[in-house]
Structures are given as C-alpha cells and as structure tokens.
Coordinates of C-alpha atoms in Angstrom, one line a residue:
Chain K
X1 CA 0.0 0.0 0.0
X2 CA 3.0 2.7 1.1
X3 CA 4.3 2.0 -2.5
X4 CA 1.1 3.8 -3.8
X5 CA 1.8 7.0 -2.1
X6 CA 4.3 8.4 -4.5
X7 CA 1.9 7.5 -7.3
X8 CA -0.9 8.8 -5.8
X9 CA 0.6 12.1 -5.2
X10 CA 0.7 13.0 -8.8
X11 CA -3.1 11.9 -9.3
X12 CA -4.8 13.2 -5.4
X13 CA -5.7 16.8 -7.1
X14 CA -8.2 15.1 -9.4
X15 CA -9.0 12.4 -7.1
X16 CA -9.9 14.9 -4.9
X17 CA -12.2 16.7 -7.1
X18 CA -13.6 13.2 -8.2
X19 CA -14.7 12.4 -4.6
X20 CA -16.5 15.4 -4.3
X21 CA -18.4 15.2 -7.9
X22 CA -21.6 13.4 -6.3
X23 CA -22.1 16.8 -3.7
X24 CA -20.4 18.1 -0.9
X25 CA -18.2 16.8 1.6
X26 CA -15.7 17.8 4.3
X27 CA -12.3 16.5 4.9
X28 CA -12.4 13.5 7.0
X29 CA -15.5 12.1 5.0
X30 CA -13.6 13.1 1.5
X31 CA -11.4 11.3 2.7
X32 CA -13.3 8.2 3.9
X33 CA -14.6 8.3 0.5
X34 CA -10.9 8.1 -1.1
X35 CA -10.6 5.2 0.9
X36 CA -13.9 3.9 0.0
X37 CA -14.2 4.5 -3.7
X38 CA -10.8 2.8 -4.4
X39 CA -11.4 -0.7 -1.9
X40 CA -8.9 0.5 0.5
X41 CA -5.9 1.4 -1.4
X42 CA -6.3 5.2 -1.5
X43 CA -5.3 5.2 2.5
X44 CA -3.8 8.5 3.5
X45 CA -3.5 10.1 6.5
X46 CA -6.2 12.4 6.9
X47 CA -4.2 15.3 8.0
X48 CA -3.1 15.5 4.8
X49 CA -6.3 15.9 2.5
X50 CA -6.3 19.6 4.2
X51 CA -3.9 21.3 2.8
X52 CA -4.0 19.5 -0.2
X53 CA -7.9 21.2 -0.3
X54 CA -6.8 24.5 0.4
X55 CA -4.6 24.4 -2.6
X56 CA -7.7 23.2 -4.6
X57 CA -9.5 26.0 -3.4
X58 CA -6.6 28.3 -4.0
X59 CA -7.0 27.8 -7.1
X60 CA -10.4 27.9 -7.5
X61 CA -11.8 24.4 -8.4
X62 CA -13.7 24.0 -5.1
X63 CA -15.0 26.2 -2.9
X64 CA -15.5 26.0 1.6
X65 CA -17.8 26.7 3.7
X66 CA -18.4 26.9 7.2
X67 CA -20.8 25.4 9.6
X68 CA -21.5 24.1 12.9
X69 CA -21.9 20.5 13.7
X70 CA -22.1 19.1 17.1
X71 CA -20.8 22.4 18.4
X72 CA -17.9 21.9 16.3
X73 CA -16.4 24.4 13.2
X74 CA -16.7 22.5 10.2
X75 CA -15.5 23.0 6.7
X76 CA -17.3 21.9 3.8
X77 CA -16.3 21.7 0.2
X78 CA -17.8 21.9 -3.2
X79 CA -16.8 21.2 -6.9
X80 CA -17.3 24.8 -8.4
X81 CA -18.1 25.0 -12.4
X82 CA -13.9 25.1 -13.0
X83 CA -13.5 22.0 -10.7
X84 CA -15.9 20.4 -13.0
X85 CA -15.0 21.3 -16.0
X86 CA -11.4 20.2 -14.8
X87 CA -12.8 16.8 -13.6
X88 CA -14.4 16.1 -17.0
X89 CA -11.3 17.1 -18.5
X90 CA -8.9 14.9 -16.5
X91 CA -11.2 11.6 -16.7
X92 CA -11.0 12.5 -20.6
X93 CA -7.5 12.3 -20.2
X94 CA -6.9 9.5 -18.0
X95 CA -9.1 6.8 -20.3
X96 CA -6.9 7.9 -23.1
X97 CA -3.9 7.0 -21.4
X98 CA -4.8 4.0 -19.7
X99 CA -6.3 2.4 -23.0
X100 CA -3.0 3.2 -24.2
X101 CA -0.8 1.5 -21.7
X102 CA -3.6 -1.4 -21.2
X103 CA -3.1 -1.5 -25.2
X104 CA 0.8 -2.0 -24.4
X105 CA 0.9 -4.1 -21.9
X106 CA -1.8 -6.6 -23.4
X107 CA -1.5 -7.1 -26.4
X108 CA -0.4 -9.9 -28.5
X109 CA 3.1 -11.1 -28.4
X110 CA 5.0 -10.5 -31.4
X111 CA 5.3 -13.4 -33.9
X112 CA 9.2 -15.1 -33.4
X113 CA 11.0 -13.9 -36.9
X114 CA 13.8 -15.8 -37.3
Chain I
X1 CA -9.8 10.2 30.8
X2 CA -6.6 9.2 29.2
X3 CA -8.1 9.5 25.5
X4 CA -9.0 13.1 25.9
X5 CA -5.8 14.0 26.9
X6 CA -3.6 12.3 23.8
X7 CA -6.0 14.1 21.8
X8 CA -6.2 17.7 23.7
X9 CA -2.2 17.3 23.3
X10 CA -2.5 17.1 19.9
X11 CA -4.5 19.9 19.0
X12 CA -2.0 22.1 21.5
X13 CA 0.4 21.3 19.3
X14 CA -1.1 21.6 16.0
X15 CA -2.4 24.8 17.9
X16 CA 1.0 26.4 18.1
X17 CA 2.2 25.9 14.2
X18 CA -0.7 26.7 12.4
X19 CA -3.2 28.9 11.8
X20 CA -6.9 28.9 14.1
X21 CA -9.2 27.7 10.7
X22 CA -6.7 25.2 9.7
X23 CA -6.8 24.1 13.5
X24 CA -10.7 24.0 13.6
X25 CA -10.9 21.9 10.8
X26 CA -8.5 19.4 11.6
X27 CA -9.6 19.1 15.0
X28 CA -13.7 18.4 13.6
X29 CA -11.9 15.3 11.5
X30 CA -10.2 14.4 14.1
X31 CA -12.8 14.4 16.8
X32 CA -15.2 12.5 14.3
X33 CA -12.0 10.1 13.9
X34 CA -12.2 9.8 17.6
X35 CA -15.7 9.4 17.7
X36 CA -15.9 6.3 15.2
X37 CA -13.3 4.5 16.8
X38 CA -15.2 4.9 20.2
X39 CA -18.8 3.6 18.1
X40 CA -16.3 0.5 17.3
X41 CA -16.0 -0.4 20.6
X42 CA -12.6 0.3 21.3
X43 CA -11.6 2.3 24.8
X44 CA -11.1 6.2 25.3
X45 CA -7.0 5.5 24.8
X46 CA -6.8 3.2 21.8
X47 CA -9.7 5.1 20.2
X48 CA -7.6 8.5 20.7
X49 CA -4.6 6.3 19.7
X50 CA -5.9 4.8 16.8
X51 CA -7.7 8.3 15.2
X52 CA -3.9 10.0 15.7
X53 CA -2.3 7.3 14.1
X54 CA -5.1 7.6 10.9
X55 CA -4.6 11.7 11.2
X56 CA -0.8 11.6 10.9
X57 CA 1.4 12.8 13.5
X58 CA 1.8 16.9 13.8
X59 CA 5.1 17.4 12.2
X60 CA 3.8 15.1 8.7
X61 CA 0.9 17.3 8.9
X62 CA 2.7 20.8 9.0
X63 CA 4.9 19.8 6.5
X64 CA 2.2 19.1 4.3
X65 CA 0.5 22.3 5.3
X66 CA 4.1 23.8 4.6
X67 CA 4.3 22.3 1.1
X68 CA 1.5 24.1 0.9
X69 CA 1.9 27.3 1.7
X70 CA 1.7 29.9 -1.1
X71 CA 4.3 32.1 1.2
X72 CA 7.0 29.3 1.4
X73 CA 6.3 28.8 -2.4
X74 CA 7.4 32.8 -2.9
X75 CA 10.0 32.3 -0.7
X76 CA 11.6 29.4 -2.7
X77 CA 11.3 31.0 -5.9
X78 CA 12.8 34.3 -4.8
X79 CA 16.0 32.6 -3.3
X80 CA 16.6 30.4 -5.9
X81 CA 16.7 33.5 -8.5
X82 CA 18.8 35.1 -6.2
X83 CA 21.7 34.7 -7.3
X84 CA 21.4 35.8 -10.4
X85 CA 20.6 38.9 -9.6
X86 CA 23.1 39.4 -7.5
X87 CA 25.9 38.2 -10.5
X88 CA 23.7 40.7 -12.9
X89 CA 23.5 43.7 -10.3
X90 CA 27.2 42.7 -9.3
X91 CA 28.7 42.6 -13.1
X92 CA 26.2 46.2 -13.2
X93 CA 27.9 48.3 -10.2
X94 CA 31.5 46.9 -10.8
X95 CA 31.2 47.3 -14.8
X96 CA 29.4 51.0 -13.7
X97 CA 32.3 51.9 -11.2
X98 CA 29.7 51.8 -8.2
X99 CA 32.3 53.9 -5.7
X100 CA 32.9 56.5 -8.2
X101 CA 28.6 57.3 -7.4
X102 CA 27.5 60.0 -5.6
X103 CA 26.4 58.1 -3.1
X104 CA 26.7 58.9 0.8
X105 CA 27.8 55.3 2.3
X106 CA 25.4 55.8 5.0
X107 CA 23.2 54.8 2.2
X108 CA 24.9 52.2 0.8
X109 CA 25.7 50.5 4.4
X110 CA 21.5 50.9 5.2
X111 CA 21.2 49.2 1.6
X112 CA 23.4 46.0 2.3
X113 CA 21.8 46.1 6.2
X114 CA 18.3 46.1 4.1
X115 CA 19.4 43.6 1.5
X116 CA 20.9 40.7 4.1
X117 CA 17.4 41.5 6.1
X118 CA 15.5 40.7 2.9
X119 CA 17.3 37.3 2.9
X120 CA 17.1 36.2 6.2
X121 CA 13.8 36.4 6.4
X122 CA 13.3 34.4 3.3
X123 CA 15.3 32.1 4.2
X124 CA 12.9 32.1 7.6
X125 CA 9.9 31.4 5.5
X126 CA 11.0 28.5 3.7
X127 CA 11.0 26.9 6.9
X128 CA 9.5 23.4 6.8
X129 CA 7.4 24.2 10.2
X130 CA 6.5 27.7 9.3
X131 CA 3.6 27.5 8.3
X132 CA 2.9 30.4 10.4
X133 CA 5.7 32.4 8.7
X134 CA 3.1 34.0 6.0
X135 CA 3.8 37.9 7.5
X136 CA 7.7 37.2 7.4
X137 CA 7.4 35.6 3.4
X138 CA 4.8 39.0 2.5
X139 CA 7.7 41.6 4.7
X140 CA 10.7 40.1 2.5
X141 CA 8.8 40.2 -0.4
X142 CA 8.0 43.9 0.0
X143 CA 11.3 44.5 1.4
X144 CA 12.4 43.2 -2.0
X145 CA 10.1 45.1 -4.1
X146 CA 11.7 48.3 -2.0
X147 CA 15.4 47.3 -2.6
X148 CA 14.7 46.8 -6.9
X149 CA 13.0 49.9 -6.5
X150 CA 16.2 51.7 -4.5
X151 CA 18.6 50.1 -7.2
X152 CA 16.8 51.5 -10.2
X153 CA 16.3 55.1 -8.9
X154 CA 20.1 55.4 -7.9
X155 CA 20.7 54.0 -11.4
X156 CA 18.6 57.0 -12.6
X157 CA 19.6 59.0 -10.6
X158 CA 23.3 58.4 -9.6
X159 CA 24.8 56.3 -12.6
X160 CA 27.0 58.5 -14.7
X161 CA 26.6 56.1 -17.5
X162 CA 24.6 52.8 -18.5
X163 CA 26.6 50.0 -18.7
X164 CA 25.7 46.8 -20.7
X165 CA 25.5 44.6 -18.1
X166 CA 22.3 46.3 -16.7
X167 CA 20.9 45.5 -20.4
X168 CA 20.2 42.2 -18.0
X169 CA 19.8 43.4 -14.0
X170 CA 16.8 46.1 -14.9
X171 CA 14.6 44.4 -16.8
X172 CA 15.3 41.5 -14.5
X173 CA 14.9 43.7 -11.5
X174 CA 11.4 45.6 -13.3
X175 CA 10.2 41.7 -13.8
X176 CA 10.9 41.1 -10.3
X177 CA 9.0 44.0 -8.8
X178 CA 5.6 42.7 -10.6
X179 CA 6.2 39.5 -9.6
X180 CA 6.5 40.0 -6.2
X181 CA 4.2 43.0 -6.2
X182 CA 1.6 40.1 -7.7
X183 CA 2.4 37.7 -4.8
X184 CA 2.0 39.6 -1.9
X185 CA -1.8 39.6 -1.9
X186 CA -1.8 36.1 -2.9
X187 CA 0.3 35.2 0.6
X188 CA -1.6 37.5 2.5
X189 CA -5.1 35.8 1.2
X190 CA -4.6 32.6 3.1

C-alpha cells in the first residue's frame, strides 16, 4: 500500500475533485470516500487531505464553507463550475492514457521472426 | 480520561504551528476520527490512539500544510533566483564603477543592512514548520520590491553612464518587482 503514495501524489488533485463530484463533503468524509471509492488502497493520512484542499481552493476548483456540527467548526467543500469542468477534462485524459498502456501491456506477443 | 488527553495534546500542538481555521478543521476530523473508533468499541486511549495514528502525527501534517503554503512557495522562488541577480547587479555596479557614485555610504551600508534582512527572512519562511511564517514571506517580499525599486532610482539618478550589463539586472529587476508586487496579496489571502 506505502508503495502507492508516490503514485498517488501526482493523481490526489483530481482524485480529490472526483470524490466530491456526487455533492459536498468535508475533509475527513472526502477522505473516507478516497478510501472507500478505491477498496482501501487510496489510504492516506487524513491530515493531509487539508492542505491538499486549500490548494484546490486556491486555485479555485472547489469552494469551503463553514458550519456548525455538534458544536464543532466545520469546513465543507464543493466542486465549483472550474473544478468540474477540470474533472471532466482529467477523466478524458486519464481513459486515453490508460487504453494506451492497457493497449501496451496486453497485447499480442509479437510473432518469433527468425 | 486518558483518550482526551492524547488528543487535547495534539491539538495544543497543532495549535501552536498553524493557523486557528486550519486548526478548527483538523480538529472536527479528528474528533469525528475519535468518535468512530469509540462507536467500534474500542476504549477512550486506543480510540484517541488509533484516530492519531489515521490523522498523521503533527510534524507530517505541518509539512504538508508547509508544502502548501503559497508564502514558502514565494519564498523558494525568490531565493533560488537570487543569485542571479546578484551576478547581474554585481557585473552592473562593478562594470558601472559603483564607488565613483554619488552616493553617501550611509546609504549604501543601510542598503546592504536592508538587503541581508530581505534574505534572512526568506530564508525564515522557507522553513518546513512555518507554516505560520506567512507575515515574514509578504515583509521580504516587500522589502524586495523596496530594494529593486532603490537600485533602479540610484541607477537613474546616480549612474554617470549605462553600462551593458544592466541591459540584463533592470529588466530582471522591473520583472521582479511585478512579480513580487503580484504575490503579496496572494500570501496575505490565506
């Protein structure tokens, strides 16, 4: 599983927005949902989904809001029309390349020439 | 009991390196961390245990939040280009006989002072566990936007001549002042 965490540092930006494309969510359940969505692989320590959000929303793909739960601050987030446009951009993306390597790594051996 | 206190430690410590939204929001996910572990039927302790150990321990987490940081970013960028502005602005004043200026070296002394301020506090706000450093990384930027600024007018003003070398160092410098000019708000936002 650890050897997934380099790997899935380069994709958590869209995986992020991806978790959050059915409605809102805040941190700890986005990231229950990581978890979730991908059978337990996606495992990473909350803390870090945070700031990894705030870049996000930096950047203006989601957008936070506050509220009060159980007397508790809590920060929500929610795809904005960028972050969804982004998403649908990135999935695009990502089937093309993984038909490509799954094209690669599949196919056929080559006949034996000599 | 004993889980309340691992967890109240926690927070304290998260408490001192970051700022109080960041704190509030890590401490909801953590409490409902808490909170499921409890519904699972584990004790107070290994629940508190088990939601840290999920959350990440506070130095992983204000790296991360340090990674972050639009200030650190700043920070990096403007020390690593450094240096060559100093060669440019270095090649500029020697090429441009800087002594032969009228300058009073009051001035030039307050400059340098200025100047090794500038760095030391970048340097500061590249720090890994300063995430709290955002004030420091927007003061050295200005600082910086003030010393390109002081450069160019005692160019104007004081050079006797242009010399090539500052064909580079101004429009470098001029770049520099709208870059860092554009990325003080940007630190300041978060």
């Amino acid at each position: 599983m650890r050897a997934d965490a380099q790997v899935l540092k380069g994709h958590l930006d869209v995986l992020l927005l991806a978790a959050l494309a059915d409605g809102p969510l805040h941190g700890y359940a986005i990231k229950e949902s990581l978890r979730a969505g991908s059978r337990g692989r996606f495992d990473l320590p909350t803390g870090t989904i945070y700031p990894a959000l705030h870049r996000l929303e930096r950047a203006a793909l989601i957008a936070g809001s506050w509220s009060v739960v159980d007397g508790r601050r809590r920060r929500s987030y929610r795809l904005t029309d960028k972050g969804h446009r982004k998403l649908v951009g990135e999935r695009a993306k990502w089937r093309d390349f993984a038909d490509a390597v799954t094209a690669m790594l599949e196919r056929d051996p080559w006949p034996a020439t000599t | 009991m004993a889980g309340d206190d691992l967890i109240e430690r926690y927070l304290a410590t998260v408490t001192r390196r970051l700022p109080p939204d960041a704190v509030d929001e890590l401490s909801d996910g953590l409490m409902e961390t808490f909170h499921r572990h409890l519904a699972e039927g584990l004790d107070p302790a290994e629940a508190a245990a088990a939601a840290i150990a999920e959350f990440g321990d506070p130095d992983q987490i204000t790296a991360a939040f340090a990674r972050q940081a639009p200030g650190r970013r700043a920070a990096i960028i403007l020390l690593a280009t450094g240096p060559i502005f100093g060669a440019a602005w270095g090649t500029s004043l020697i090429a441009g006989k800087v002594w032969t200026w009228p300058i009073p070296s009051a001035v030039g002394a307050a400059f340098a002072a200025a100047l090794l301020i500038v760095v030391a506090a970048l340097v500061a706000a590249t720090s890994r566990r300063a995430y709290g450093h955002v004030l420091v990384a927007a003061v050295a930027c200005g600082g910086l936007i003030l010393l390109d600024t002081a450069t160019l007018v005692a160019v104007a003003l004081a050079a006797p001549a242009l010399v090539w070398p500052m064909a580079l160092a101004i429009p470098a410098s001029l770049t520099r002042i709208v870059m860092a000019t554009r990325a003080v708000p940007r630190v300041l936002a978060h």
